[in-house]
Coordinates of N, CA and C in Angstrom, one line a residue:
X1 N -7.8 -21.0 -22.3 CA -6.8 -21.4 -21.4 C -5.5 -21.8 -22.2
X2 N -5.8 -22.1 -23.8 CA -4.3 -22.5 -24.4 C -3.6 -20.8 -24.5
X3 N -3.7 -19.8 -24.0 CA -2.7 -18.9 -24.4 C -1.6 -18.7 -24.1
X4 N -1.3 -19.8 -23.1 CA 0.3 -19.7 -22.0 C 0.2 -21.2 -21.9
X5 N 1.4 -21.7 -22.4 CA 2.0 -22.9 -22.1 C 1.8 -23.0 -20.7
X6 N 1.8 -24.0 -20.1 CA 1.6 -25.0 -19.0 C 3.2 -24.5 -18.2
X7 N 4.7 -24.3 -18.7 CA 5.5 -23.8 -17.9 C 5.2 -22.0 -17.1
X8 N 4.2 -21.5 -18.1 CA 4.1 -20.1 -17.9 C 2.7 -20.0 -16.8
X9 N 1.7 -21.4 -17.1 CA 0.7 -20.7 -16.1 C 1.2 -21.2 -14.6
X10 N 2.1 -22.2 -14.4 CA 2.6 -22.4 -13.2 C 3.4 -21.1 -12.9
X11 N 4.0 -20.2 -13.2 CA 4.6 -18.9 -12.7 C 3.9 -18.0 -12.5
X12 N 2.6 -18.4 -13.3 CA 1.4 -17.2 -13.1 C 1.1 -17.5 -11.7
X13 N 0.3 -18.8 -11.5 CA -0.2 -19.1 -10.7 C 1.0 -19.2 -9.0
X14 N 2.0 -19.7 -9.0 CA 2.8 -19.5 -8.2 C 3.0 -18.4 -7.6
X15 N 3.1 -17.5 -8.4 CA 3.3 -15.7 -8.1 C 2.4 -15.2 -7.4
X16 N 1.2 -15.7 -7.9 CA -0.2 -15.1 -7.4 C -0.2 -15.6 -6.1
X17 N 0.2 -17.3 -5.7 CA 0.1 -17.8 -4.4 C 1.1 -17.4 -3.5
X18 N 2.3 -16.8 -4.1 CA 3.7 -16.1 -3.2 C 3.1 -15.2 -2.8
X19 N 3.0 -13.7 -3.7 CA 2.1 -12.8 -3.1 C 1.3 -13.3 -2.1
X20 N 0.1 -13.9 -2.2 CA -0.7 -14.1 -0.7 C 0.2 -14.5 0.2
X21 N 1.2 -15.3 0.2 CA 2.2 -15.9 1.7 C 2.7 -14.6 1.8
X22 N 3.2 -13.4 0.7 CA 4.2 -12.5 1.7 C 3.5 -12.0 2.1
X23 N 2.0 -11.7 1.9 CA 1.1 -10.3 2.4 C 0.6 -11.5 3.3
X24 N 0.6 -12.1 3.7 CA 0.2 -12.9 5.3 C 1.1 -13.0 6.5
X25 N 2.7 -13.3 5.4 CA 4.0 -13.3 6.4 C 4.1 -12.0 6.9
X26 N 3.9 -10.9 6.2 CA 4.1 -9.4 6.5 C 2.6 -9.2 7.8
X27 N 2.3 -9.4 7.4 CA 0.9 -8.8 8.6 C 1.2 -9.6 9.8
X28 N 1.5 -10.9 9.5 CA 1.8 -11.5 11.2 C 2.9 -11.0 11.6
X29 N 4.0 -10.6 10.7 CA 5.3 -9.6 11.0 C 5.0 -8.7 12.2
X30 N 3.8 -7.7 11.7 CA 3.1 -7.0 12.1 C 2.9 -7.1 13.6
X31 N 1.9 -8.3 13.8 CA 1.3 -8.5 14.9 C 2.1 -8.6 16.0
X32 N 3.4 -9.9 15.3 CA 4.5 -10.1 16.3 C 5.7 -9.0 16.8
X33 N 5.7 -8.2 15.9 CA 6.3 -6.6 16.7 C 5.0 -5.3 17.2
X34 N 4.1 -5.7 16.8 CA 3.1 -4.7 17.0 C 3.5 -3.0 16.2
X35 N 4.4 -3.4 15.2 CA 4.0 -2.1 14.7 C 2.9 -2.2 13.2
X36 N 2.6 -1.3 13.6 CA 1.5 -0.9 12.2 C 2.0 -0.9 11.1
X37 N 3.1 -0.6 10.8 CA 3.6 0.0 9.2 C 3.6 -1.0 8.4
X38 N 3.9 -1.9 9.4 CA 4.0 -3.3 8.7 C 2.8 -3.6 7.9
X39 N 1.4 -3.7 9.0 CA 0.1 -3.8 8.3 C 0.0 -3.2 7.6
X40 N 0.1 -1.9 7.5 CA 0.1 -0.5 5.8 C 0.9 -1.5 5.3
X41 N 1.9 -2.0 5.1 CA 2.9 -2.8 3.7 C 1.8 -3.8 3.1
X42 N 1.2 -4.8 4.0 CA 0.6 -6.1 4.0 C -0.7 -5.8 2.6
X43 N -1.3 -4.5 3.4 CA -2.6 -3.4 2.7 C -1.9 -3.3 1.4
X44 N -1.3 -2.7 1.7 CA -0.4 -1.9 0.1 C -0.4 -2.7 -0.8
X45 N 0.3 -4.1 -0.4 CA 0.7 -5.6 -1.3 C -1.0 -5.6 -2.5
X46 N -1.9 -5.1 -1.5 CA -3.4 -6.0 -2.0 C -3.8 -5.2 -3.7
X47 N -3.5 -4.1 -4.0 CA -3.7 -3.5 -5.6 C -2.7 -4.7 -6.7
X48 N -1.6 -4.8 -6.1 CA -0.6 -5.7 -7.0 C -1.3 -6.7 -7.3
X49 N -2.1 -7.4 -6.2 CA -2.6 -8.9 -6.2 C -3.6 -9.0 -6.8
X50 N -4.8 -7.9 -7.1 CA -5.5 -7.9 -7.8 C -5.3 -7.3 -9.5
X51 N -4.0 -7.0 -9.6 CA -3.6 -6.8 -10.8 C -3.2 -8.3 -11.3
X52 N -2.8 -8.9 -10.4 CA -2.1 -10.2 -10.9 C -3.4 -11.3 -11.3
X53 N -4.4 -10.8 -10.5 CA -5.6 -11.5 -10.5 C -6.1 -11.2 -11.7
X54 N -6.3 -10.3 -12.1 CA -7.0 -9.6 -13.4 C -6.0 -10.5 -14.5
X55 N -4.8 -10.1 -14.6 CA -4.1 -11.1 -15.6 C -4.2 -12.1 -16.1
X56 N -4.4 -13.1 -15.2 CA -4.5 -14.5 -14.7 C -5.7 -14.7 -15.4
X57 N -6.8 -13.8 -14.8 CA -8.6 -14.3 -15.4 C -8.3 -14.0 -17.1
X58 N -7.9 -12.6 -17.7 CA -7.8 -12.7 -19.1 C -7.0 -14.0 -19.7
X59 N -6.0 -14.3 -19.1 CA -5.4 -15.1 -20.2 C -6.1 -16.8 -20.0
X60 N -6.5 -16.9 -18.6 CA -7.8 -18.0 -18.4 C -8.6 -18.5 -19.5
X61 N -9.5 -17.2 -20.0 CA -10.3 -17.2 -20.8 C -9.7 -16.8 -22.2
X62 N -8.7 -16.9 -22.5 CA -7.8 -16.9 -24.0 C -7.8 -15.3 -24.3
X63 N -7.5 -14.8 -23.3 CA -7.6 -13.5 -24.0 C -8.5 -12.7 -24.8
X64 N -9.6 -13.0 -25.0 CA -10.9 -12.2 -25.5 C -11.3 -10.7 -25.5
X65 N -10.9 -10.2 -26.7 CA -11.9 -8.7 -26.6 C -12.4 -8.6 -25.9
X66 N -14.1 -9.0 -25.2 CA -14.5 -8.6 -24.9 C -14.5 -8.9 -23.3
X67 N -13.4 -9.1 -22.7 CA -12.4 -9.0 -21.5 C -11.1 -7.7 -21.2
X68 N -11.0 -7.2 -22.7 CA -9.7 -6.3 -22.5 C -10.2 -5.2 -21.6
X69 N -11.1 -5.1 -20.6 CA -11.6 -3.9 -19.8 C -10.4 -4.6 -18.3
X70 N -10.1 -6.0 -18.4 CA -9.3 -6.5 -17.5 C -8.1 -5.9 -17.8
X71 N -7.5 -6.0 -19.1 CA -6.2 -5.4 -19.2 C -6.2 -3.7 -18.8
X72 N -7.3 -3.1 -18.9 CA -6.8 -1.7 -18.2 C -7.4 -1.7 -16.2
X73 N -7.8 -2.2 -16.3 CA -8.1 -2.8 -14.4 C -6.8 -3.2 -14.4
X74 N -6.1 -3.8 -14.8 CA -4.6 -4.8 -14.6 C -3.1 -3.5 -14.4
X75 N -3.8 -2.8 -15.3 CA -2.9 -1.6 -15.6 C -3.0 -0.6 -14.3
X76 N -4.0 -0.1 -14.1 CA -4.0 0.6 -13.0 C -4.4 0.3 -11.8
X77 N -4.5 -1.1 -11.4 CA -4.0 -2.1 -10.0 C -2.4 -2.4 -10.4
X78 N -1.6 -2.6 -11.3 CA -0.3 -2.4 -11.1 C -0.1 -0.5 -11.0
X79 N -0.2 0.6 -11.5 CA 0.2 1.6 -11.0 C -0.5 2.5 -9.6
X80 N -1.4 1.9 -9.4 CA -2.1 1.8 -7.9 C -0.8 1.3 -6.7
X81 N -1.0 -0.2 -6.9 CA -0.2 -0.7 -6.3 C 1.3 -0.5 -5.9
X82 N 1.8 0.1 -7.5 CA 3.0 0.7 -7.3 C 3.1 2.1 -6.5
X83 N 2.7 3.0 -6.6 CA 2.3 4.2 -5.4 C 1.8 3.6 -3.7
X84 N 1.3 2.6 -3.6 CA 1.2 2.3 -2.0 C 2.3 1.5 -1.7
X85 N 2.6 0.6 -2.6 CA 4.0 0.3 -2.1 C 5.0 1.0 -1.9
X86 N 5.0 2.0 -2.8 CA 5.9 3.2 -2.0 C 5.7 4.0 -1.1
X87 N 4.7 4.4 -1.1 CA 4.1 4.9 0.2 C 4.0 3.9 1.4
X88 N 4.0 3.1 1.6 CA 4.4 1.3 2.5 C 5.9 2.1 2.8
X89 N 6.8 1.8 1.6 CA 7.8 1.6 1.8 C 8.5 2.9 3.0
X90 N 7.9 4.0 2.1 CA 8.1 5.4 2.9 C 8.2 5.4 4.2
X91 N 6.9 4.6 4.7 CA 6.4 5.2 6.4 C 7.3 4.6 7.0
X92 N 7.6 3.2 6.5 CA 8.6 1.9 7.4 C 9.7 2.7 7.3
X93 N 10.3 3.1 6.7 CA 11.7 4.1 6.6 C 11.7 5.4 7.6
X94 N 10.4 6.0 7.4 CA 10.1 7.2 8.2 C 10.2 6.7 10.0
X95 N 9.5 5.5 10.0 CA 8.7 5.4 11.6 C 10.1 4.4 12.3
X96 N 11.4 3.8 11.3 CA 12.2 3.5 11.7 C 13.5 4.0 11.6
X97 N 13.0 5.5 11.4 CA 14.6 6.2 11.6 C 14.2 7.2 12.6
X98 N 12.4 7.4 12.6 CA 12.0 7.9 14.6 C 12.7 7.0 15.8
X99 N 12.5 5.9 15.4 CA 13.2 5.0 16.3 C 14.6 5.3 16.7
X100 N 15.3 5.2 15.4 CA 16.6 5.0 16.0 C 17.0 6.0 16.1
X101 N 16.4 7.5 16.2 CA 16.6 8.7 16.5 C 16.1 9.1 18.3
X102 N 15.2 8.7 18.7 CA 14.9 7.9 20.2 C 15.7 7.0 20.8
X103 N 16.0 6.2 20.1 CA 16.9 5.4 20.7 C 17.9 5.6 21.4
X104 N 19.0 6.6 19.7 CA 20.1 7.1 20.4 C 20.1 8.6 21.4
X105 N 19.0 8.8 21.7 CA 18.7 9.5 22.3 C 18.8 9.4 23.7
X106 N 18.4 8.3 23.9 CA 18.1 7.5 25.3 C 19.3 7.6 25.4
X107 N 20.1 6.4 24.5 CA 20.9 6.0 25.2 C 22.4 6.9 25.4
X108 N 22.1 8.2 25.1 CA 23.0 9.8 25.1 C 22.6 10.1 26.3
X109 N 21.3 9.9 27.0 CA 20.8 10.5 28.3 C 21.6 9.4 29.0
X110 N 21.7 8.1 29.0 CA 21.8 7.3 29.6 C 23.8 7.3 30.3
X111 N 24.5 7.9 29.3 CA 25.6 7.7 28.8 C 26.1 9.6 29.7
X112 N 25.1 10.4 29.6 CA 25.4 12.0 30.1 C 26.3 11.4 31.8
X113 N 27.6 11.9 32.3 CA 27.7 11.4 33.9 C 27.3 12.5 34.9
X114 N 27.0 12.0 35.8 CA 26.4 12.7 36.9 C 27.3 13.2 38.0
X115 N 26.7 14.2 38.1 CA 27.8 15.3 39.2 C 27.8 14.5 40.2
X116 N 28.4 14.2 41.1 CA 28.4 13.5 42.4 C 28.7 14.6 43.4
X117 N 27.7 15.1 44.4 CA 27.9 16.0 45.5 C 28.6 15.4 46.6

């Protein structure tokens, strides 16, 4: 545990506890609009978090050889993570510009005037 000064494991540890609040704040996001994409973001967040977790346990244990199987788990939960976060990011972009392509839709029908006989 001496391999990170005491200012650095507080930012480890912090980060790792932010992550869980945004992937909790995002899913109840979720609930309280009822769209899904949201929950896909919340999902997505969880490869990062286990990359952060993997980190965290190596330097725990002083970084040890016979742990560096964490540092490539760490490696590809961050480029995991980084592909569903984009893929997250994608759908929310996608499924909110259906929206506002519906929307102004409506409100073009809404706006058309009516012949009066």
């Amino acid at each position: 545990m001496h391999a990170l000064s005491v200012p650095t494991w507080i930012i480890h540890v912090s980060s790792v506890i932010e992550w869980i609040a945004a992937i909790w704040l995002i899913w109840s996001y979720g609930d309280i609009t009822g769209n899904r994409y949201w929950w896909a973001l919340s999902c997505a967040m969880f490869p990062a978090l286990v990359g952060a977790m993997c980190a965290c346990t190596w330097h725990f244990f002083d970084n040890p050889e016979s742990l560096d199987w964490l540092v490539t788990l760490q490696a590809s939960m961050t480029v995991l993570g980084n592909i569903t976060l984009c893929t997250a990011a994608w759908w929310i972009w996608r499924c909110a510009r259906k929206a506002d392509q519906s929307d102004s839709s409506e409100s073009e029908k809404s706006q058309t005037p009516v012949d009066v006989v």
